[in-house]
PDB file of C-alpha atoms and ligand atoms in Angstrom:
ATOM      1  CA  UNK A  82     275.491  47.702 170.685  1.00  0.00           C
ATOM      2  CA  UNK A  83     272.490  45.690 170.452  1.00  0.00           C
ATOM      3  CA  UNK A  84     270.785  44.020 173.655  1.00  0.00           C
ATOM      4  CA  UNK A  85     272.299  40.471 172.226  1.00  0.00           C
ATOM      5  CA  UNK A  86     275.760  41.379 171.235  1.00  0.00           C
ATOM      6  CA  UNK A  87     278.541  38.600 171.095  1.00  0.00           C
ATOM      7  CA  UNK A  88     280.563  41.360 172.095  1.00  0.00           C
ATOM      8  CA  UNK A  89     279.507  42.308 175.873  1.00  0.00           C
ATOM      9  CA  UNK A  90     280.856  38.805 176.824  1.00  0.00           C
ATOM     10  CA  UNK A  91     283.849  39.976 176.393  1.00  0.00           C
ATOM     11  CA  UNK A  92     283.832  43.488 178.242  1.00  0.00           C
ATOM     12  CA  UNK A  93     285.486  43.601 181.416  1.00  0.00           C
ATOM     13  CA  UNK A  94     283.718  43.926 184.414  1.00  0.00           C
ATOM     14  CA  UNK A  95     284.236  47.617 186.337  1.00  0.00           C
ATOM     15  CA  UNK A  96     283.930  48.557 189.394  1.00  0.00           C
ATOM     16  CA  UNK A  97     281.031  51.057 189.963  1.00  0.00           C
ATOM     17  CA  UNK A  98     280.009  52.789 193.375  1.00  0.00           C
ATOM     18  CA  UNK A  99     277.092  51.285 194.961  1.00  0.00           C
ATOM     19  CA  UNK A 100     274.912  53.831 195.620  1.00  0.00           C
ATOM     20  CA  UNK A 101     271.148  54.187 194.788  1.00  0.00           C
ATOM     21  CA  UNK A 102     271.706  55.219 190.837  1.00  0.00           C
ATOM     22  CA  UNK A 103     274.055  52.112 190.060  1.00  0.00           C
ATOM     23  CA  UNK A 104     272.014  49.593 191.435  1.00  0.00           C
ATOM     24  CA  UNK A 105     269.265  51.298 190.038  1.00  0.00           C
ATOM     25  CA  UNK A 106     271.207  50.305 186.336  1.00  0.00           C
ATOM     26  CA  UNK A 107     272.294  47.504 187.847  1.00  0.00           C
ATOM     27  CA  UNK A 108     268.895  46.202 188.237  1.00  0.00           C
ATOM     28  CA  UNK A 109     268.133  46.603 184.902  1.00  0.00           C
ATOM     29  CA  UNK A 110     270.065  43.211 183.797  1.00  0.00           C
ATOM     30  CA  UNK A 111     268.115  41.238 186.388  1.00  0.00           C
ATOM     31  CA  UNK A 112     265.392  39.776 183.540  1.00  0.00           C
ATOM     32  CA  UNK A 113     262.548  39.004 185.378  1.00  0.00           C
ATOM     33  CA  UNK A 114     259.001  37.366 184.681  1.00  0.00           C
ATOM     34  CA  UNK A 115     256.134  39.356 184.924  1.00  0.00           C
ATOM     35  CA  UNK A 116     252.969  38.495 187.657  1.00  0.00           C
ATOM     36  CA  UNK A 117     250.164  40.249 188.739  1.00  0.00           C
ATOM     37  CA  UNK A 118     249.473  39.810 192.431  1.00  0.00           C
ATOM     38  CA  UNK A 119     246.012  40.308 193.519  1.00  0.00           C
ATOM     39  CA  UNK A 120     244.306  41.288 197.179  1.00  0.00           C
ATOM     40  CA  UNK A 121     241.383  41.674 198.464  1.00  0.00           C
ATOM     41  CA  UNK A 122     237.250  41.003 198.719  1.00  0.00           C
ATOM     42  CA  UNK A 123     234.734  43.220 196.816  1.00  0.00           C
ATOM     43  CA  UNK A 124     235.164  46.699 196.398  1.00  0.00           C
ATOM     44  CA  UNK A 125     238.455  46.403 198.305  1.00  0.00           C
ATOM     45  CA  UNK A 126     240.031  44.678 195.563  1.00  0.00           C
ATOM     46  CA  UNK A 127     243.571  46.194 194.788  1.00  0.00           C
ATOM     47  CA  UNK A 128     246.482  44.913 193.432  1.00  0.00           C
ATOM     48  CA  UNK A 129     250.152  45.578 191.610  1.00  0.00           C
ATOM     49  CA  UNK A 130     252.378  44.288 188.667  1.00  0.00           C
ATOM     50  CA  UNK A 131     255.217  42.542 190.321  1.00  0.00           C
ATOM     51  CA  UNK A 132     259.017  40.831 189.010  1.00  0.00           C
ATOM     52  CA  UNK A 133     260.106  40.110 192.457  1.00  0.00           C
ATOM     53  CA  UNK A 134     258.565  36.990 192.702  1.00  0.00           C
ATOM     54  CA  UNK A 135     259.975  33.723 193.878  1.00  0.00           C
ATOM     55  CA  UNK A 136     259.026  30.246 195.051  1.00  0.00           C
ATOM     56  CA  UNK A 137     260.960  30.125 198.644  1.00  0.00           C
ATOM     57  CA  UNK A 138     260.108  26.526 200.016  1.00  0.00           C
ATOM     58  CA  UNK A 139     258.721  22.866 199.044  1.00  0.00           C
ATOM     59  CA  UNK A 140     257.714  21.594 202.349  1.00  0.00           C
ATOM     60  CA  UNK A 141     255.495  23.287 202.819  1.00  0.00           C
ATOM     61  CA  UNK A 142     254.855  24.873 199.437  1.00  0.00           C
ATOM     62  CA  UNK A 143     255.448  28.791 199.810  1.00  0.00           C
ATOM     63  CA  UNK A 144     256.418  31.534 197.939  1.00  0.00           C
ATOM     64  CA  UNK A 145     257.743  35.366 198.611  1.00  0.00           C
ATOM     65  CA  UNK A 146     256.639  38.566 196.747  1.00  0.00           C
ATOM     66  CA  UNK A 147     258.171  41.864 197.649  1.00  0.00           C
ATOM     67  CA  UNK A 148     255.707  44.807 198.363  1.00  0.00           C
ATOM     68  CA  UNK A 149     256.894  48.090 198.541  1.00  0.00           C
ATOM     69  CA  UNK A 150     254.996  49.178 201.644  1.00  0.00           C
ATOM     70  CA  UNK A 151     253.909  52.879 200.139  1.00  0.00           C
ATOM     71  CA  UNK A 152     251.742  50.966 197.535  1.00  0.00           C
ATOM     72  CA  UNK A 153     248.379  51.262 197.875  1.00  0.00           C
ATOM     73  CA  UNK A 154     248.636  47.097 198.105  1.00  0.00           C
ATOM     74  CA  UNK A 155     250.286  46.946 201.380  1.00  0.00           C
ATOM     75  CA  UNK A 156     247.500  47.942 203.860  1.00  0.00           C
ATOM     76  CA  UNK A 157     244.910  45.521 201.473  1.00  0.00           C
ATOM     77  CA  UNK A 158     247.683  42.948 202.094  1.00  0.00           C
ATOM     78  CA  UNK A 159     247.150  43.471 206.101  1.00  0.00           C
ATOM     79  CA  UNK A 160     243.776  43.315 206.430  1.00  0.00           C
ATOM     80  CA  UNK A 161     242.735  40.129 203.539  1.00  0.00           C
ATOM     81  CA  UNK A 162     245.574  38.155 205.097  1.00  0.00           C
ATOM     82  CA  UNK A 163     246.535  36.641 201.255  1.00  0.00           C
ATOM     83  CA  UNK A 164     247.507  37.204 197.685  1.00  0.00           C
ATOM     84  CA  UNK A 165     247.392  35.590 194.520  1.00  0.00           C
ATOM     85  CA  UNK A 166     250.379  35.175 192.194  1.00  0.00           C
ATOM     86  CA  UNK A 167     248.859  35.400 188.657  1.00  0.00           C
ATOM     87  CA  UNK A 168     252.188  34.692 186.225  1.00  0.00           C
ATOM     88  CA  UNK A 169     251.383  36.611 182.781  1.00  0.00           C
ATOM     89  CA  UNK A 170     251.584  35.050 179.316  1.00  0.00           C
ATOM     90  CA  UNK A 171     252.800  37.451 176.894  1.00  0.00           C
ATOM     91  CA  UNK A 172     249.365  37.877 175.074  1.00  0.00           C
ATOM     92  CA  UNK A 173     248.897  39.561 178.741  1.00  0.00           C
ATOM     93  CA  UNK A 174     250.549  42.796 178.812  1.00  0.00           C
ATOM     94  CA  UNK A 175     247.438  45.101 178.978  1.00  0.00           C
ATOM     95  CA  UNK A 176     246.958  43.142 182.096  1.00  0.00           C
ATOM     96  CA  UNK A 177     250.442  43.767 183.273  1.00  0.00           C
ATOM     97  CA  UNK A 178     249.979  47.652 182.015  1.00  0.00           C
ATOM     98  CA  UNK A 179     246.850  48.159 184.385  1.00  0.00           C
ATOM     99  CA  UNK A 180     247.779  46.808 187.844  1.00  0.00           C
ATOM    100  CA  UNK A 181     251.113  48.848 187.578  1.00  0.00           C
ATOM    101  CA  UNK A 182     248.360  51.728 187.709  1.00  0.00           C
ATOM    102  CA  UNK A 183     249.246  52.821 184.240  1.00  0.00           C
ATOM    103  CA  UNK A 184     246.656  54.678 182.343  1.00  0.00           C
ATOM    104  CA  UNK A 185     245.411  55.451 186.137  1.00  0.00           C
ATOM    105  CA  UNK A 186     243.147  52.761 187.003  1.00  0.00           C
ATOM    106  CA  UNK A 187     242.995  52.142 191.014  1.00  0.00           C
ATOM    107  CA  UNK A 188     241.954  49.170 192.922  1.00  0.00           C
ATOM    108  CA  UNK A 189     239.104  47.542 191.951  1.00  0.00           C
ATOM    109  CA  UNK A 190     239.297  49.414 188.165  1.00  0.00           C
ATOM    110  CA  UNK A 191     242.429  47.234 187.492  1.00  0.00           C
ATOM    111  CA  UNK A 192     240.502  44.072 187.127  1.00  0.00           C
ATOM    112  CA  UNK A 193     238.640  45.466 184.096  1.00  0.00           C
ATOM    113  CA  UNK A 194     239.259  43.918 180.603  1.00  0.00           C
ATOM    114  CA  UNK A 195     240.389  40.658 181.788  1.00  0.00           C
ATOM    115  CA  UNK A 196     238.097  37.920 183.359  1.00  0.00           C
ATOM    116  CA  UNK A 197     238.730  36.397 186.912  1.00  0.00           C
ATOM    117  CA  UNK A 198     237.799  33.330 189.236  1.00  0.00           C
ATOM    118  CA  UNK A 199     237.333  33.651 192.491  1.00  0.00           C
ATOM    119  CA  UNK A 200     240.036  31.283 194.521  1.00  0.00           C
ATOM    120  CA  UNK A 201     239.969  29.751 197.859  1.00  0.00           C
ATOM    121  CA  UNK A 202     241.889  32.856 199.679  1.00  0.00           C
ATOM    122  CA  UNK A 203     239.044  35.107 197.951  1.00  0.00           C
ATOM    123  CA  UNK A 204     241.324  36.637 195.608  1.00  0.00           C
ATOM    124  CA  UNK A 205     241.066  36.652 192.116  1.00  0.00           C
ATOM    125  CA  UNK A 206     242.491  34.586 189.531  1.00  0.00           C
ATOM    126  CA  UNK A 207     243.195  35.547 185.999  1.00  0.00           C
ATOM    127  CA  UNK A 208     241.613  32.876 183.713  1.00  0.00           C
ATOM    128  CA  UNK A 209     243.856  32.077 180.928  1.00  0.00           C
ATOM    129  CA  UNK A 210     247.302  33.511 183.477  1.00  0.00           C
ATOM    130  CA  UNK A 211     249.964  30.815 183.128  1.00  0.00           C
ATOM    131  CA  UNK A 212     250.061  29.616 186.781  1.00  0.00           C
ATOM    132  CA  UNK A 213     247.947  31.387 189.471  1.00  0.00           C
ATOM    133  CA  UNK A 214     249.253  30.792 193.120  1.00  0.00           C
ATOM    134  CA  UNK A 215     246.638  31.432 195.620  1.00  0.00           C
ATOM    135  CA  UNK A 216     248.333  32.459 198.588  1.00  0.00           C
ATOM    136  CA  UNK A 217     247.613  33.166 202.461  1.00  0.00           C
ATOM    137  CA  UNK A 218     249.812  35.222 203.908  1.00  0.00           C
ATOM    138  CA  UNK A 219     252.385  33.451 206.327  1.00  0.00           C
ATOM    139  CA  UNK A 220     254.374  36.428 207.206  1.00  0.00           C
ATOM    140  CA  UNK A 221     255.144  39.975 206.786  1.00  0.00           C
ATOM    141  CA  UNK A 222     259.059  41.174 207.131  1.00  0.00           C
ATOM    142  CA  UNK A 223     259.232  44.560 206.930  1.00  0.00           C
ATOM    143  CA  UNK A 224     262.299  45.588 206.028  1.00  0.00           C
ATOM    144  CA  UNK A 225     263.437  49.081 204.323  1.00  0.00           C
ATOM    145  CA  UNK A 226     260.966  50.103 201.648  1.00  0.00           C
ATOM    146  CA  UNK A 227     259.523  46.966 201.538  1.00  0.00           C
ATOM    147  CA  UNK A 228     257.529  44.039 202.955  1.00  0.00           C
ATOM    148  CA  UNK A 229     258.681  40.354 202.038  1.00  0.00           C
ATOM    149  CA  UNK A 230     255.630  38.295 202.170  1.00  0.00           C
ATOM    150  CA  UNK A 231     255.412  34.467 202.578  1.00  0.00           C
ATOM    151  CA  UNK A 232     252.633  33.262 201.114  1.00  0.00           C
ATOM    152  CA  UNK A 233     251.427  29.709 201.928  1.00  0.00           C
ATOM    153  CA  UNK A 234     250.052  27.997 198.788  1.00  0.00           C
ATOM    154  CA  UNK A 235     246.455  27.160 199.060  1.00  0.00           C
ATOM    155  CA  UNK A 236     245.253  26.631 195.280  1.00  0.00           C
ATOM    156  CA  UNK A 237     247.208  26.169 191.969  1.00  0.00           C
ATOM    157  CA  UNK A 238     245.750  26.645 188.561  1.00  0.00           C
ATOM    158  CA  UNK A 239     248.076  26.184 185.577  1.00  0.00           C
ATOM    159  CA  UNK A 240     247.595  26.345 181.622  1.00  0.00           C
ATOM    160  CA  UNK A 241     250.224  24.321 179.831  1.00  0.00           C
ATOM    161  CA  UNK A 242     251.050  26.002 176.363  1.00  0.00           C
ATOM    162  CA  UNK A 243     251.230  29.847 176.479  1.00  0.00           C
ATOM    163  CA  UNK A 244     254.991  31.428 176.709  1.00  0.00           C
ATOM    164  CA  UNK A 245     255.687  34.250 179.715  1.00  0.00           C
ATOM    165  CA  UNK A 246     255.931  37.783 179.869  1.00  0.00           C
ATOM    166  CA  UNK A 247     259.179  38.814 180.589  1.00  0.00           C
ATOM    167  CA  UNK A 248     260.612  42.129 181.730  1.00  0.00           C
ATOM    168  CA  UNK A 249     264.370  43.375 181.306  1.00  0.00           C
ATOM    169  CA  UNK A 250     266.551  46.319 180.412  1.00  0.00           C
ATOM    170  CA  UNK A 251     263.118  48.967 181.210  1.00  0.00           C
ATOM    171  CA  UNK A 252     260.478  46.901 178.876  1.00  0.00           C
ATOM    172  CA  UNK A 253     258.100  43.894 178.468  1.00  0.00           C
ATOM    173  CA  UNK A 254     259.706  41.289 176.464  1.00  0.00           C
ATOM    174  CA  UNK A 255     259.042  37.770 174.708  1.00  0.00           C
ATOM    175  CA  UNK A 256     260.962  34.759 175.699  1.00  0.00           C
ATOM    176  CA  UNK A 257     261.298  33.702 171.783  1.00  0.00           C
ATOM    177  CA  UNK A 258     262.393  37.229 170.955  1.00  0.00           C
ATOM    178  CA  UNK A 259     264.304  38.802 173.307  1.00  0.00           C
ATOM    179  CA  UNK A 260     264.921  42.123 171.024  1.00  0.00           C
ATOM    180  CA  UNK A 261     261.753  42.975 170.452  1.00  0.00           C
ATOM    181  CA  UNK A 262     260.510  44.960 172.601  1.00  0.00           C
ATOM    182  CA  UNK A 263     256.537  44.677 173.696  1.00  0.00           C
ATOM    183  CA  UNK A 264     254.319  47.806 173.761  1.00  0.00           C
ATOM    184  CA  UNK A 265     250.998  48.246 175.019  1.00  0.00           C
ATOM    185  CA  UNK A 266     247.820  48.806 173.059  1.00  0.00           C
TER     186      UNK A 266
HETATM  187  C1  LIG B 485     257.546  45.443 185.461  1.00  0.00           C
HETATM  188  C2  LIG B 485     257.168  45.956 186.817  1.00  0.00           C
HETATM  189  C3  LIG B 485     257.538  45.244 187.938  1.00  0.00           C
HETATM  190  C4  LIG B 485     257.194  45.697 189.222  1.00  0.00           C
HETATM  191  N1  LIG B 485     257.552  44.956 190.309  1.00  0.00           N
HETATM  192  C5  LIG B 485     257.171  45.371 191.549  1.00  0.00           C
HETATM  193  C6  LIG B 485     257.454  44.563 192.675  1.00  0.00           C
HETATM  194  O1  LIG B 485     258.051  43.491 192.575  1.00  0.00           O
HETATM  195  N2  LIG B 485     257.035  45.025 193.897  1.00  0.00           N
HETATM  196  C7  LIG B 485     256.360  46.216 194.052  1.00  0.00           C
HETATM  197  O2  LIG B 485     256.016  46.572 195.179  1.00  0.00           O
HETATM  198  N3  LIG B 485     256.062  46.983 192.979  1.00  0.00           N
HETATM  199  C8  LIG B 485     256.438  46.587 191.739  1.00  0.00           C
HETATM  200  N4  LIG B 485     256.116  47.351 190.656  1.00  0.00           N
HETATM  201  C9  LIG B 485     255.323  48.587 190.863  1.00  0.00           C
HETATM  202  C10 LIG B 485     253.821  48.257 191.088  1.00  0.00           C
HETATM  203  O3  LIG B 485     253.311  47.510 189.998  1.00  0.00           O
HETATM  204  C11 LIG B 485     252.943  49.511 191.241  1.00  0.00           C
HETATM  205  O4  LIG B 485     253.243  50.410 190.227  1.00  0.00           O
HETATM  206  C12 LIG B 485     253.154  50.155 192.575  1.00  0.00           C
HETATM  207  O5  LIG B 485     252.857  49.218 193.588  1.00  0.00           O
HETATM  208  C13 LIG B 485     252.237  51.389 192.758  1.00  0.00           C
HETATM  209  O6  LIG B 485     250.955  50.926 192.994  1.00  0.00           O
HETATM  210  P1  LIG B 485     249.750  51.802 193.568  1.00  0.00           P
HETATM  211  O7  LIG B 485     249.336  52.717 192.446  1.00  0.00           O
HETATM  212  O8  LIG B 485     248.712  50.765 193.870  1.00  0.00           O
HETATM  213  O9  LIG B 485     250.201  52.538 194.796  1.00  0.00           O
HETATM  214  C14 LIG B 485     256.464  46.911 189.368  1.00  0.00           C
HETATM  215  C15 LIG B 485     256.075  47.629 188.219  1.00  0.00           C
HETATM  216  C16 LIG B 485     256.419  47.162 186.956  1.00  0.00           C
HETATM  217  C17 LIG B 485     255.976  47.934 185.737  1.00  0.00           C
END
């Protein structure tokens, strides 16, 4: 079976249990674009490779990330009181690569190799991201794992013509060619 098979349309749903290993699976059909959400002033920066991004209301413009609270994001989160939502064009996977702390690199480490603008929050923006969101943090529901934060948008930056990085079925994807699979450099 191929990831695009006419086929799987026609396969009949089953029921599976719902415990921790089928979602887990699950989870893995939920395509998702890739951001980079970034915290913090100076040497404090930090930040982490996210999908679970979302805009959550118009009036007044604000958006949710999820943060799983054992990430060395969360306390950074706390104490700079905002975020930036940097969405990824594909050309940007070695930036995706980095702030999931592949290869190693910790807080401010992950910001090497790409180049960044300072937004109104303080947080950095990628130059050349699709859309970067600067964010101040609105609230903080901690719930399970994670923390769902509301970010209230304070600065938008956009750039028109690039196509996203998408994630789905465990790899980096690109929108105009969904079976081929990205790797890093
Ligand atoms: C494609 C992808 C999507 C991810 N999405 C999230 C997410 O939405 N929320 C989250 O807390 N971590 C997410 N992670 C994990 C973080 O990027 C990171 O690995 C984790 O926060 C550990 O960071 P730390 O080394 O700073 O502790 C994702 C990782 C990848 C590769």
């Amino acid at each position: 079976m191929t990831l695009l098979d006419p086929n799987v349309a026609a396969t009949a749903l089953q029921d599976a249990p719902a415990d921790a290993a089928t979602f887990k699976l699950a989870m893995r059909h939920l395509a998702g674009a890739v951001s980079v959400i970034t915290t913090g002033r100076g040497e404090q920066r930090t930040g982490f490779t996210a999908t679970s991004v979302s805009s959550f209301s118009m009036e007044p413009p604000a958006m949710i990330v999820c943060l799983n609270r054992s990430s060395s994001s969360w306390p950074v989160v706390q104490q700079h009181l905002g975020f930036c939502i940097n969405l990824l064009a594909h050309d940007q996977l070695h930036v995706a690569d980095r702030f999931s702390g592949r290869g190693g690199a910790t807080g401010v480490a992950r910001y090497e190799g790409a180049a960044w603008q300072e937004l109104v929050t303080g947080a950095l923006g990628l130059s050349d991201a699709l859309t970067v969101i600067d964010c101040e943090l609105d609230e903080a529901i901690e719930r399970h794992s994670h923390a769902i934060l509301i970010g209230r948008v304070r600065a938008i930056r956009t750039r028109e013509t690039a196509e996203p990085l998408l994630y789905w079925h465990g790899a980096y994807r690109h929108i105009s060619n969904l079976d081929r699979v990205l790797t890093s450099a």
